[in-house]
């Protein structure tokens, strides 16, 4: 029996900003992405997180919003209603970008934590393009990755509990592209980290 060919995984750090807790009633207002690196049978190779990036601000899809959620991003819903990209256009452009940067590899979305960003991203992709370039399960949660490597319960994990050398030196600004780039660096550091107690 022939050995199954394993395609490399291309990890794409994604961050979204939204005006509420779930997609549909609430809107994804911005989407940022950065290529973090590629993993094949020989290991992981980090990418320059500023080399391949994507960013769009989107028109809101409903009138509902949570003021506290909106305040986190600092985005202006009224401006986005006038100037934001149509979601169908933005998500089609994102899909095209993902396919271009992941040619020859399987794209995997990664986030910190991935659950919130993936919920919005996957819903928007299916709602506005009918498909996801990541499939239905192509996501990896950095918080879970750290907890597993550190041997900690997931609920014990926060960025403040991580060794400083794992964290990006970039600020977490709540601008989707800034944060995607920052998280790409965190992901690359986590992939290279052998775990606690190992020599540096």
Coordinates of N, CA and C in Angstrom, one line a residue:
X1 N 0.8 -1.2 0.0 CA 0.0 0.0 0.0 C 0.9 1.2 0.0
X2 N 0.6 2.2 -0.9 CA 1.4 3.4 -1.0 C 1.2 4.3 0.2
X3 N 2.3 4.9 0.7 CA 2.2 5.8 1.8 C 1.4 7.0 1.4
X4 N 0.6 7.5 2.3 CA -0.3 8.7 2.1 C 0.6 9.9 2.1
X5 N 0.4 10.7 1.0 CA 1.2 12.0 1.0 C 0.6 13.0 1.9
X6 N 1.4 13.5 2.8 CA 1.0 14.5 3.8 C 1.3 15.9 3.3
X7 N 0.3 16.7 3.1 CA 0.6 18.1 2.7 C 1.0 18.9 3.8
X8 N 1.9 19.9 3.6 CA 2.3 20.8 4.7 C 1.0 21.6 5.2
X9 N 1.1 22.0 6.4 CA 0.1 22.9 6.9 C 0.7 24.4 6.9
X10 N -0.1 25.3 6.4 CA 0.3 26.7 6.4 C -0.6 27.4 7.5
X11 N 0.0 27.9 8.5 CA -0.7 28.5 9.7 C -0.9 30.0 9.4
X12 N -2.1 30.4 9.5 CA -2.5 31.8 9.3 C -3.1 32.3 10.6
X13 N -2.5 33.3 11.2 CA -3.0 33.9 12.4 C -4.1 34.9 12.0
X14 N -5.3 34.7 12.6 CA -6.4 35.5 12.3 C -6.9 36.2 13.6
X15 N -7.2 37.5 13.4 CA -7.9 38.2 14.5 C -9.1 39.0 13.9
X16 N -10.2 39.0 14.6 CA -11.3 39.7 14.2 C -11.8 40.7 15.3
X17 N -12.4 41.8 14.9 CA -13.1 42.6 15.9 C -14.5 42.6 15.6
X18 N -15.4 42.5 16.6 CA -16.8 42.4 16.4 C -17.5 43.3 17.4
X19 N -18.8 43.5 17.2 CA -19.6 44.4 18.1 C -20.5 43.6 19.0
X20 N -20.3 42.4 19.1 CA -21.1 41.5 20.0 C -20.6 40.1 20.1
X21 N -21.3 39.3 20.9 CA -20.7 38.0 21.2 C -20.8 36.9 20.2
X22 N -21.8 37.0 19.3 CA -22.1 36.0 18.3 C -22.4 36.6 16.9
X23 N -22.0 35.9 15.8 CA -22.3 36.4 14.5 C -23.8 36.2 14.2
X24 N -24.3 37.1 13.3 CA -25.7 37.0 12.9 C -26.4 38.2 13.5
X25 N -26.8 38.1 14.8 CA -27.3 39.2 15.5 C -26.3 40.4 15.5
X26 N -25.1 40.1 15.6 CA -24.0 41.1 15.7 C -23.0 40.9 14.5
X27 N -22.2 41.9 14.4 CA -21.4 42.0 13.2 C -19.9 41.9 13.4
X28 N -19.2 41.2 12.5 CA -17.7 41.3 12.4 C -17.4 42.6 11.7
X29 N -16.6 43.4 12.4 CA -16.3 44.8 11.8 C -14.9 44.9 11.2
X30 N -14.0 44.0 11.6 CA -12.7 44.0 10.9 C -12.1 42.6 11.0
X31 N -11.2 42.3 10.0 CA -10.6 41.0 9.9 C -9.2 41.2 9.5
X32 N -8.3 40.7 10.3 CA -6.8 40.8 10.0 C -6.2 39.4 10.0
X33 N -5.3 39.2 9.1 CA -4.6 37.8 9.0 C -3.2 38.0 8.6
X34 N -2.4 37.1 9.1 CA -0.9 37.1 8.9 C -0.4 35.7 8.8
X35 N 0.4 35.4 7.8 CA 1.0 34.0 7.7 C 2.0 33.9 8.8
X36 N 1.8 32.8 9.6 CA 2.7 32.6 10.8 C 3.9 31.6 10.4
X37 N 3.6 30.7 9.5 CA 4.6 29.7 9.2 C 4.1 28.5 8.6
X38 N 4.9 27.5 8.2 CA 4.5 26.3 7.6 C 5.1 25.1 8.3
X39 N 4.3 24.0 8.4 CA 4.8 22.8 9.1 C 4.7 21.6 8.1
X40 N 5.8 20.9 7.9 CA 5.8 19.7 7.1 C 6.4 18.6 8.0
X41 N 6.7 17.5 7.3 CA 7.2 16.3 8.1 C 8.5 16.6 8.7
X42 N 9.2 17.6 8.3 CA 10.5 17.9 8.8 C 10.5 19.0 10.0
X43 N 9.3 19.5 10.2 CA 9.1 20.5 11.3 C 8.5 21.8 10.9
X44 N 8.5 22.7 11.8 CA 7.9 24.0 11.6 C 8.9 25.1 11.2
X45 N 8.6 25.9 10.2 CA 9.4 27.0 9.8 C 8.6 28.3 9.9
X46 N 9.1 29.2 10.8 CA 8.4 30.5 11.0 C 8.5 31.4 9.7
X47 N 7.5 32.2 9.5 CA 7.5 33.2 8.5 C 7.7 34.6 9.1
X48 N 8.0 35.5 8.2 CA 8.0 36.9 8.7 C 6.5 37.3 8.7
X49 N 6.0 37.6 9.9 CA 4.5 37.9 10.0 C 4.0 39.1 9.3
X50 N 5.0 40.0 8.8 CA 4.6 41.2 8.1 C 4.6 41.0 6.6
X51 N 5.1 39.9 6.1 CA 5.3 39.7 4.7 C 4.0 39.4 4.0
X52 N 3.2 38.5 4.5 CA 1.9 38.2 3.9 C 0.8 38.5 4.8
X53 N 0.1 39.5 4.6 CA -1.0 40.0 5.5 C -2.3 40.3 4.7
X54 N -3.4 40.4 5.4 CA -4.7 40.7 4.9 C -5.4 41.5 5.9
X55 N -6.1 42.6 5.4 CA -6.9 43.4 6.4 C -8.1 44.0 5.6
X56 N -9.3 43.9 6.2 CA -10.5 44.6 5.7 C -11.3 45.0 6.9
X57 N -12.0 46.2 6.7 CA -13.0 46.6 7.6 C -14.4 46.4 6.9
X58 N -15.4 45.9 7.6 CA -16.6 45.5 7.0 C -17.8 46.3 7.4
X59 N -18.8 46.4 6.5 CA -20.0 47.0 6.8 C -20.8 46.1 7.8
X60 N -21.4 46.7 8.9 CA -22.2 46.0 9.8 C -23.4 45.3 9.1
X61 N -23.8 44.1 9.6 CA -24.9 43.4 8.9 C -26.2 43.5 9.7
X62 N -26.2 44.2 10.9 CA -27.4 44.4 11.6 C -27.3 45.7 12.4
X63 N -28.4 46.1 13.0 CA -28.5 47.3 13.8 C -28.1 47.1 15.2
X64 N -28.0 45.8 15.6 CA -27.7 45.5 17.0 C -26.2 45.6 17.3
X65 N -25.9 46.0 18.5 CA -24.5 46.0 18.9 C -24.4 46.1 20.4
X66 N -23.3 45.6 21.0 CA -23.1 45.8 22.4 C -22.0 46.9 22.6
X67 N -22.4 48.0 23.2 CA -21.5 49.1 23.3 C -20.1 48.8 23.8
X68 N -20.1 47.9 24.9 CA -18.8 47.5 25.4 C -17.9 46.8 24.5
X69 N -18.5 45.9 23.7 CA -17.8 45.2 22.6 C -17.3 46.1 21.6
X70 N -18.1 47.0 21.1 CA -17.7 48.0 20.1 C -16.6 48.9 20.6
X71 N -16.6 49.2 21.9 CA -15.6 50.1 22.4 C -14.2 49.5 22.4
X72 N -14.1 48.1 22.5 CA -12.8 47.5 22.5 C -12.0 47.8 21.3
X73 N -12.7 47.8 20.1 CA -12.0 48.0 18.9 C -11.8 49.4 18.6
X74 N -12.6 50.3 19.1 CA -12.6 51.7 18.8 C -13.1 52.0 17.4
X75 N -13.7 51.0 16.7 CA -14.2 51.3 15.3 C -15.5 52.0 15.4
X76 N -15.8 52.8 14.3 CA -17.0 53.6 14.2 C -18.0 52.9 13.3
X77 N -19.1 52.4 13.9 CA -20.1 51.7 13.1 C -20.7 52.6 12.0
X78 N -20.9 53.9 12.4 CA -21.5 54.8 11.4 C -20.6 54.9 10.2
X79 N -19.3 55.1 10.4 CA -18.4 55.2 9.3 C -18.3 53.9 8.5
X80 N -18.3 52.7 9.2 CA -18.3 51.5 8.5 C -19.6 51.2 7.7
X81 N -20.7 51.7 8.2 CA -21.9 51.6 7.4 C -21.8 52.3 6.1
X82 N -21.0 53.4 6.1 CA -20.8 54.1 4.8 C -19.7 53.6 4.0
X83 N -18.6 53.3 4.7 CA -17.3 53.0 4.0 C -16.8 51.6 4.1
X84 N -17.4 50.8 4.9 CA -16.9 49.4 5.1 C -17.1 48.6 3.9
X85 N -16.3 47.6 3.7 CA -16.4 46.6 2.6 C -17.7 45.8 2.8
X86 N -18.4 45.5 1.6 CA -19.5 44.6 1.7 C -18.9 43.2 2.2
X87 N -19.6 42.6 3.1 CA -19.0 41.3 3.6 C -18.8 40.3 2.5
X88 N -19.7 40.2 1.6 CA -19.5 39.2 0.5 C -18.2 39.4 -0.3
X89 N -17.9 40.7 -0.5 CA -16.7 41.1 -1.3 C -15.5 40.8 -0.4
X90 N -15.5 41.3 0.8 CA -14.4 41.1 1.7 C -14.0 39.7 1.9
X91 N -15.0 38.8 2.2 CA -14.8 37.4 2.4 C -14.3 36.7 1.2
X92 N -14.8 37.1 0.0 CA -14.3 36.5 -1.2 C -12.9 36.8 -1.4
X93 N -12.5 38.1 -1.2 CA -11.1 38.5 -1.3 C -10.2 37.8 -0.3
X94 N -10.7 37.6 0.9 CA -10.0 36.8 1.9 C -9.7 35.4 1.5
X95 N -10.8 34.7 1.0 CA -10.7 33.4 0.5 C -9.6 33.3 -0.6
X96 N -9.6 34.3 -1.6 CA -8.6 34.3 -2.6 C -7.2 34.5 -2.1
X97 N -7.1 35.3 -1.1 CA -5.8 35.5 -0.4 C -5.3 34.3 0.2
X98 N -6.2 33.6 1.0 CA -5.8 32.4 1.7 C -5.3 31.3 0.7
X99 N -6.1 31.2 -0.4 CA -5.7 30.2 -1.4 C -4.3 30.5 -2.1
X100 N -4.1 31.8 -2.3 CA -2.8 32.2 -2.9 C -1.6 31.9 -2.0
X101 N -1.7 32.3 -0.7 CA -0.6 32.2 0.1 C -0.4 30.7 0.6
X102 N -1.4 29.9 0.4 CA -1.3 28.5 0.9 C -1.2 27.5 -0.3
X103 N -0.8 28.0 -1.5 CA -0.7 27.1 -2.6 C 0.3 26.0 -2.3
X104 N -0.2 24.8 -2.5 CA 0.7 23.6 -2.2 C 0.6 23.1 -0.7
X105 N -0.1 23.9 0.1 CA -0.3 23.5 1.5 C -1.7 23.5 1.9
X106 N -2.0 23.0 3.1 CA -3.4 23.1 3.6 C -3.4 24.3 4.6
X107 N -4.3 25.3 4.4 CA -4.3 26.4 5.3 C -5.0 26.0 6.6
X108 N -4.4 26.5 7.7 CA -5.0 26.3 9.1 C -5.1 27.7 9.7
X109 N -6.2 28.0 10.2 CA -6.4 29.3 11.0 C -5.9 29.0 12.4
X110 N -5.1 30.0 12.9 CA -4.8 29.9 14.3 C -5.1 31.2 15.0
X111 N -5.5 31.1 16.3 CA -5.9 32.3 17.0 C -5.6 32.2 18.5
X112 N -5.7 33.3 19.2 CA -5.6 33.3 20.7 C -6.7 34.1 21.3
X113 N -7.7 33.5 21.9 CA -8.0 32.1 21.7 C -8.8 32.0 20.3
X114 N -8.8 30.9 19.7 CA -9.3 30.7 18.4 C -10.9 30.7 18.4
X115 N -11.5 30.3 19.5 CA -12.9 30.0 19.6 C -13.7 31.2 19.1
X116 N -13.5 32.4 19.6 CA -14.3 33.6 19.3 C -14.0 34.0 17.8
X117 N -12.8 34.1 17.4 CA -12.5 34.5 16.1 C -13.0 33.5 15.0
X118 N -12.8 32.2 15.3 CA -13.2 31.2 14.4 C -14.7 31.2 14.2
X119 N -15.5 31.4 15.3 CA -16.9 31.4 15.2 C -17.4 32.5 14.2
X120 N -16.9 33.7 14.3 CA -17.2 34.7 13.4 C -16.7 34.4 12.0
X121 N -15.4 34.1 11.9 CA -14.8 33.8 10.6 C -15.6 32.7 9.8
X122 N -15.8 31.6 10.5 CA -16.4 30.5 9.8 C -17.9 30.8 9.4
X123 N -18.6 31.5 10.3 CA -20.0 31.8 10.0 C -20.0 32.8 8.8
X124 N -19.2 33.8 8.8 CA -19.1 34.8 7.7 C -18.7 34.1 6.4
X125 N -17.8 33.2 6.4 CA -17.3 32.6 5.2 C -18.5 31.8 4.6
X126 N -19.2 31.0 5.4 CA -20.3 30.2 4.9 C -21.5 31.1 4.5
X127 N -21.8 32.1 5.3 CA -22.9 32.9 5.0 C -22.7 33.7 3.7
X128 N -21.5 34.2 3.5 CA -21.3 35.2 2.4 C -20.5 34.6 1.2
X129 N -19.9 33.4 1.4 CA -19.2 32.8 0.2 C -19.6 31.4 0.0
X130 N -20.3 30.8 1.0 CA -20.8 29.4 0.8 C -19.7 28.3 1.1
X131 N -18.5 28.7 1.5 CA -17.5 27.7 1.8 C -16.4 28.3 2.6
X132 N -15.6 27.5 3.2 CA -14.4 27.9 4.0 C -13.1 27.4 3.4
X133 N -12.1 28.2 3.1 CA -10.9 27.6 2.6 C -10.1 26.8 3.7
X134 N -10.6 26.9 4.9 CA -10.0 26.1 6.0 C -10.8 24.8 6.3
X135 N -11.8 24.5 5.5 CA -12.7 23.4 5.8 C -13.5 23.7 7.0
X136 N -14.1 22.7 7.6 CA -14.9 23.0 8.8 C -14.1 22.8 10.1
X137 N -12.9 22.3 10.1 CA -12.2 22.1 11.3 C -10.7 22.5 11.2
X138 N -10.4 23.3 10.2 CA -9.0 23.7 10.1 C -8.6 24.9 10.9
X139 N -8.7 24.7 12.3 CA -8.3 25.8 13.2 C -7.5 25.2 14.3
X140 N -6.6 26.0 14.9 CA -5.8 25.6 16.0 C -5.8 26.7 17.0
X141 N -6.1 26.4 18.3 CA -6.1 27.3 19.4 C -4.8 27.4 20.1
X142 N -4.2 28.6 20.1 CA -2.9 28.8 20.7 C -2.9 28.6 22.2
X143 N -4.0 28.9 22.8 CA -4.2 28.8 24.3 C -4.1 27.3 24.6
X144 N -4.8 26.4 23.8 CA -4.7 25.0 24.0 C -3.4 24.4 23.8
X145 N -2.7 25.0 22.7 CA -1.4 24.5 22.4 C -0.4 24.8 23.5
X146 N -0.5 26.0 24.1 CA 0.4 26.3 25.3 C 0.0 25.4 26.5
X147 N -1.2 25.2 26.8 CA -1.6 24.4 27.9 C -1.1 23.0 27.8
X148 N -1.2 22.4 26.6 CA -0.7 21.1 26.4 C 0.8 21.0 26.6
X149 N 1.5 21.9 26.0 CA 3.0 21.9 26.1 C 3.4 22.1 27.5
X150 N 2.7 23.0 28.2 CA 3.1 23.4 29.6 C 2.6 22.4 30.6
X151 N 1.7 21.5 30.2 CA 1.1 20.6 31.2 C 0.2 21.2 32.2
X152 N -0.6 22.2 31.7 CA -1.4 23.0 32.6 C -2.9 22.8 32.2
X153 N -3.8 22.9 33.2 CA -5.2 23.0 32.8 C -5.5 24.2 31.9
X154 N -6.4 24.0 31.0 CA -6.7 25.1 30.1 C -7.1 26.4 30.8
X155 N -7.9 26.3 31.8 CA -8.4 27.5 32.5 C -7.3 28.2 33.3
X156 N -6.2 27.5 33.5 CA -5.1 28.2 34.2 C -4.2 29.0 33.3
X157 N -4.5 29.0 32.0 CA -3.7 29.7 31.0 C -4.2 31.1 30.7
X158 N -3.3 32.0 30.7 CA -3.5 33.4 30.2 C -2.1 33.9 29.7
X159 N -2.1 34.9 28.9 CA -0.8 35.3 28.4 C 0.1 35.8 29.5
X160 N -0.5 36.3 30.6 CA 0.3 36.7 31.7 C 1.0 35.6 32.4
X161 N 0.5 34.3 32.2 CA 1.2 33.2 32.9 C 2.3 32.5 32.0
X162 N 2.4 33.0 30.8 CA 3.4 32.4 29.9 C 4.8 33.0 30.1
X163 N 5.8 32.1 29.9 CA 7.2 32.7 29.9 C 7.3 33.9 29.0
X164 N 8.0 34.9 29.4 CA 8.1 36.1 28.7 C 8.7 35.9 27.3
X165 N 9.6 35.0 27.1 CA 10.2 34.8 25.8 C 9.3 34.2 24.8
X166 N 8.1 33.7 25.2 CA 7.2 33.2 24.2 C 6.3 34.4 23.6
X167 N 6.2 35.5 24.4 CA 5.3 36.5 23.9 C 6.0 37.4 22.9
X168 N 5.1 38.0 22.0 CA 5.6 39.0 21.1 C 6.0 40.2 21.8
X169 N 6.9 41.0 21.3 CA 7.2 42.3 21.8 C 6.3 43.4 21.3
X170 N 5.4 43.0 20.4 CA 4.5 44.0 19.8 C 3.3 44.2 20.8
X171 N 2.7 45.4 20.8 CA 1.6 45.7 21.6 C 0.3 45.0 21.1
X172 N -0.6 44.6 22.0 CA -1.9 44.1 21.6 C -2.8 45.3 21.5
X173 N -3.1 45.8 20.3 CA -3.8 47.1 20.1 C -5.3 47.0 19.9
X174 N -5.8 45.8 19.7 CA -7.2 45.6 19.3 C -7.5 46.1 17.9
X175 N -6.4 46.3 17.1 CA -6.6 46.5 15.7 C -6.3 45.1 15.1
X176 N -7.2 44.6 14.3 CA -7.2 43.2 13.9 C -5.9 42.8 13.2
X177 N -5.3 43.7 12.3 CA -4.1 43.3 11.7 C -2.9 43.3 12.7
X178 N -2.8 44.4 13.5 CA -1.8 44.4 14.5 C -1.8 43.2 15.3
X179 N -3.0 42.8 15.8 CA -3.1 41.6 16.7 C -2.8 40.3 16.0
X180 N -3.2 40.2 14.7 CA -2.9 39.0 13.9 C -1.4 38.8 13.8
X181 N -0.7 39.9 13.5 CA 0.8 39.8 13.4 C 1.4 39.5 14.8
X182 N 0.9 40.1 15.8 CA 1.4 39.8 17.2 C 1.2 38.3 17.5
X183 N 0.0 37.8 17.2 CA -0.3 36.4 17.5 C 0.5 35.5 16.6
X184 N 0.8 35.9 15.4 CA 1.7 35.0 14.5 C 3.0 34.8 15.2
X185 N 3.6 35.9 15.8 CA 4.9 35.7 16.5 C 4.7 34.8 17.7
X186 N 3.6 35.0 18.5 CA 3.4 34.1 19.6 C 3.3 32.6 19.1
X187 N 2.6 32.4 18.0 CA 2.4 31.0 17.5 C 3.8 30.4 17.1
X188 N 4.6 31.2 16.4 CA 5.9 30.7 16.0 C 6.7 30.3 17.2
X189 N 6.7 31.2 18.2 CA 7.4 30.9 19.5 C 6.9 29.6 20.2
X190 N 5.6 29.5 20.2 CA 5.0 28.3 20.8 C 5.4 27.0 20.1
X191 N 5.4 27.1 18.7 CA 5.8 25.9 17.9 C 7.2 25.5 18.2
X192 N 8.1 26.5 18.4 CA 9.5 26.2 18.7 C 9.8 25.8 20.1
X193 N 8.9 26.1 21.0 CA 9.2 26.0 22.5 C 9.1 24.5 22.8
X194 N 10.2 24.0 23.5 CA 10.1 22.5 23.9 C 9.3 22.2 25.1
X195 N 8.9 23.3 25.8 CA 8.2 23.1 27.1 C 9.0 23.6 28.3
X196 N 8.3 23.6 29.4 CA 8.9 24.1 30.7 C 10.1 23.3 31.1
X197 N 11.1 23.9 31.7 CA 12.2 23.1 32.2 C 13.2 22.7 31.2
X198 N 13.0 23.0 29.9 CA 13.9 22.6 28.9 C 15.0 23.7 28.7
X199 N 16.2 23.3 28.4 CA 17.2 24.4 28.2 C 16.9 25.2 27.0
X200 N 17.1 26.5 27.2 CA 16.8 27.5 26.1 C 17.8 27.4 25.0

